Amino acid sequence: MPTDIKSLTREEIEVQFKSWNESDFRVTQLLGWLYAHRVTSWDAMTNLPKSLREKLRDHSSLQILELARKQGSGDTTQKFLWKLADGQFIESVLIPANPALYGDASDRHTLCISTQVGCAYGCKFCASGLEGWKRNLGVHEIVEQVLAVERESCKLKVEGCKLSTNQPATFNRQPATVNNIVVMGMGEPLANYENLIKALKILNAPWGGGIGARKITISTSGLAPQIRRLALEPLQFRLAISLHGATDEVRNRIMPVNRKYPLKELVKACEEYQHEKGRMITLEYILIAGVNDSLEQTRPLASLARRLHAKVNLIPYNQVEGLAWERPGEEVCENFLAALEDQNVIATLRREKGGDIDAACGQLRLKTERELRRDGGKYSD
Ligand code: SF4
């Protein structure tokens, strides 16, 4: 399989073009078609000479994510199930921003993207890990999730969306829907480190996705060595820890990764990250009834948050079919939030977003794959 063009940085494309005696101006035109106009075929790049388009076609692939299913919820959270070139499925979720969550005005949208097909980390409450890990996503498959969502959103907008083949390719971008990225979908992002970082560099670059590094949050279940590595990256991405338990006892029960990197080691890596970056970390905490939602748990959680100068995002559990875990009642969640605030912790509680659309990470994919197996290659809509 040739390398996909969206796996390459501008510098890599320039080297290739130089070897073909093509100018940097042609590189700018190509990148304009890919990232400003988000076209889906070589033929749409009408101001590139036909001979260059032929060379590109022979040399690179231009893979497009195929929309297999889309679900929208009452609060306009939308979940996209994409079919990859090899028939695997991944999910991305577009969430209207809650100003309190990632610090932006409410006309903003956050896209939650996946980095692996399935997941090897096997957190007990998570649909993504239920059937294990299949493969890492390529750079282009991570990048394409943003472009594909933009194309889908663009289809819905009457104005401002002219993917006409006659336009000159410039960096006058089509209006963007995605303002923030959280890498918190299917898979453990830091277990696909190289592809993730390269994809985020492309999404951040002015010639690429143009999304500020500070608008990009990488979430990890706690891979301490990779957190240290991330601390040395020059770009200022945000870091979120999927903590879900503030003691080893709770984390060991629901997150097997904690046996390899217990809290002591994880916290040390986070401190090193903060020392290098000087940036606030977010602690994600899914509230699961009877597991980690007692007020007692707020004490170690508050102490951890204060030690790391971190804010806490509380997320009531989204039920997963086939798993016995349950979401706590509203009052329990509100009391948990209040107890953290009383202990001088900056905390937010995610009120319902996407609960009616198989919102738990990996759930739509699982449902679709089960339907495909049961119904011999078909899934209902
Ligand atoms: S929560 Fe994240 S790391 Fe854990 S199994 Fe799910 S996708 Fe993997």
XYZ file of N, CA, C and O and ligand atoms in Angstrom, residues 116 118-130 184-189 220-221 242 244 255 286 361, ligand 1:
116
model
N -6.780 4.065 17.776
C -6.556 2.638 17.533
C -7.885 1.985 17.178
O -8.948 2.524 17.523
N -10.038 -0.743 18.404
C -10.077 -1.509 19.656
C -9.037 -0.952 20.623
O -8.450 0.114 20.377
N -8.811 -1.664 21.704
C -7.836 -1.200 22.686
C -7.333 -2.380 23.498
O -8.099 -3.282 23.838
N -6.030 -2.360 23.780
C -5.427 -3.489 24.502
C -5.482 -3.297 26.010
O -5.104 -4.189 26.757
N -5.925 -2.134 26.473
C -5.760 -1.808 27.892
C -6.866 -2.316 28.797
O -6.711 -2.346 30.018
N -7.971 -2.718 28.196
C -8.986 -3.492 28.912
C -9.569 -2.875 30.163
O -9.841 -3.595 31.138
N -9.794 -1.541 30.169
C -10.469 -0.947 31.335
C -11.851 -1.600 31.449
O -12.547 -1.772 30.444
N -12.207 -1.944 32.676
C -13.351 -2.840 32.864
C -14.696 -2.231 32.486
O -15.675 -2.936 32.294
N -14.744 -0.900 32.429
C -16.025 -0.221 32.187
C -16.187 0.200 30.731
O -17.155 0.831 30.369
N -15.203 -0.132 29.878
C -15.110 0.526 28.560
C -15.473 -0.423 27.421
O -14.991 -1.562 27.367
N -16.278 0.076 26.488
C -16.700 -0.744 25.352
C -15.566 -0.931 24.344
O -15.499 -1.949 23.666
N -14.649 0.050 24.283
C -13.593 -0.020 23.256
C -12.663 -1.206 23.453
O -12.139 -1.759 22.499
N -12.436 -1.570 24.714
C -11.489 -2.643 24.972
C -12.148 -4.020 25.012
O -11.463 -5.028 25.147
N -13.477 -4.063 24.870
C -14.193 -5.317 25.099
C -13.736 -6.459 24.193
O -13.699 -7.599 24.615
N -9.432 11.151 22.855
C -10.015 10.457 23.994
C -10.994 9.389 23.512
O -11.819 8.898 24.250
N -10.950 9.115 22.184
C -11.884 8.128 21.626
C -11.338 6.722 21.809
O -10.671 6.429 22.813
N -11.588 5.890 20.816
C -11.182 4.500 20.937
C -9.654 4.369 20.945
O -8.972 4.977 20.125
N -9.145 3.567 21.881
C -7.710 3.305 21.920
C -6.987 4.122 22.974
O -7.508 5.104 23.491
N -5.796 3.663 23.306
C -4.911 4.409 24.220
C -3.966 5.231 23.336
O -3.061 4.680 22.699
N -4.169 6.564 23.291
C -3.402 7.389 22.350
C -1.894 7.227 22.464
O -1.191 7.150 21.465
N -4.661 10.079 28.424
C -4.048 8.747 28.579
C -4.584 8.073 29.836
O -4.908 8.737 30.823
N -4.619 6.740 29.772
C -5.064 5.990 30.951
C -3.945 5.915 31.993
O -4.168 5.438 33.096
N -6.916 9.952 32.287
C -8.151 9.219 32.580
C -7.916 8.506 33.900
O -7.419 7.387 33.936
N -10.115 8.096 36.972
C -11.258 7.248 37.347
C -11.140 6.558 38.701
O -12.010 5.770 39.078
N -8.928 -0.555 36.168
C -7.975 -0.211 35.101
C -6.696 -1.029 35.251
O -5.795 -0.682 36.026
N -14.561 9.261 35.584
C -15.890 8.732 35.283
C -16.499 8.230 36.594
O -15.885 7.397 37.283
N -17.603 5.371 24.742
C -16.588 5.178 23.708
C -16.560 3.730 23.212
O -16.462 2.799 23.986
S -10.792 3.632 28.634
Fe -9.289 4.144 27.026
S -7.465 2.940 27.630
Fe -9.179 2.064 28.785
S -9.915 0.352 27.469
Fe -11.124 2.189 26.940
S -10.064 3.080 25.200
Fe -8.616 1.675 26.202
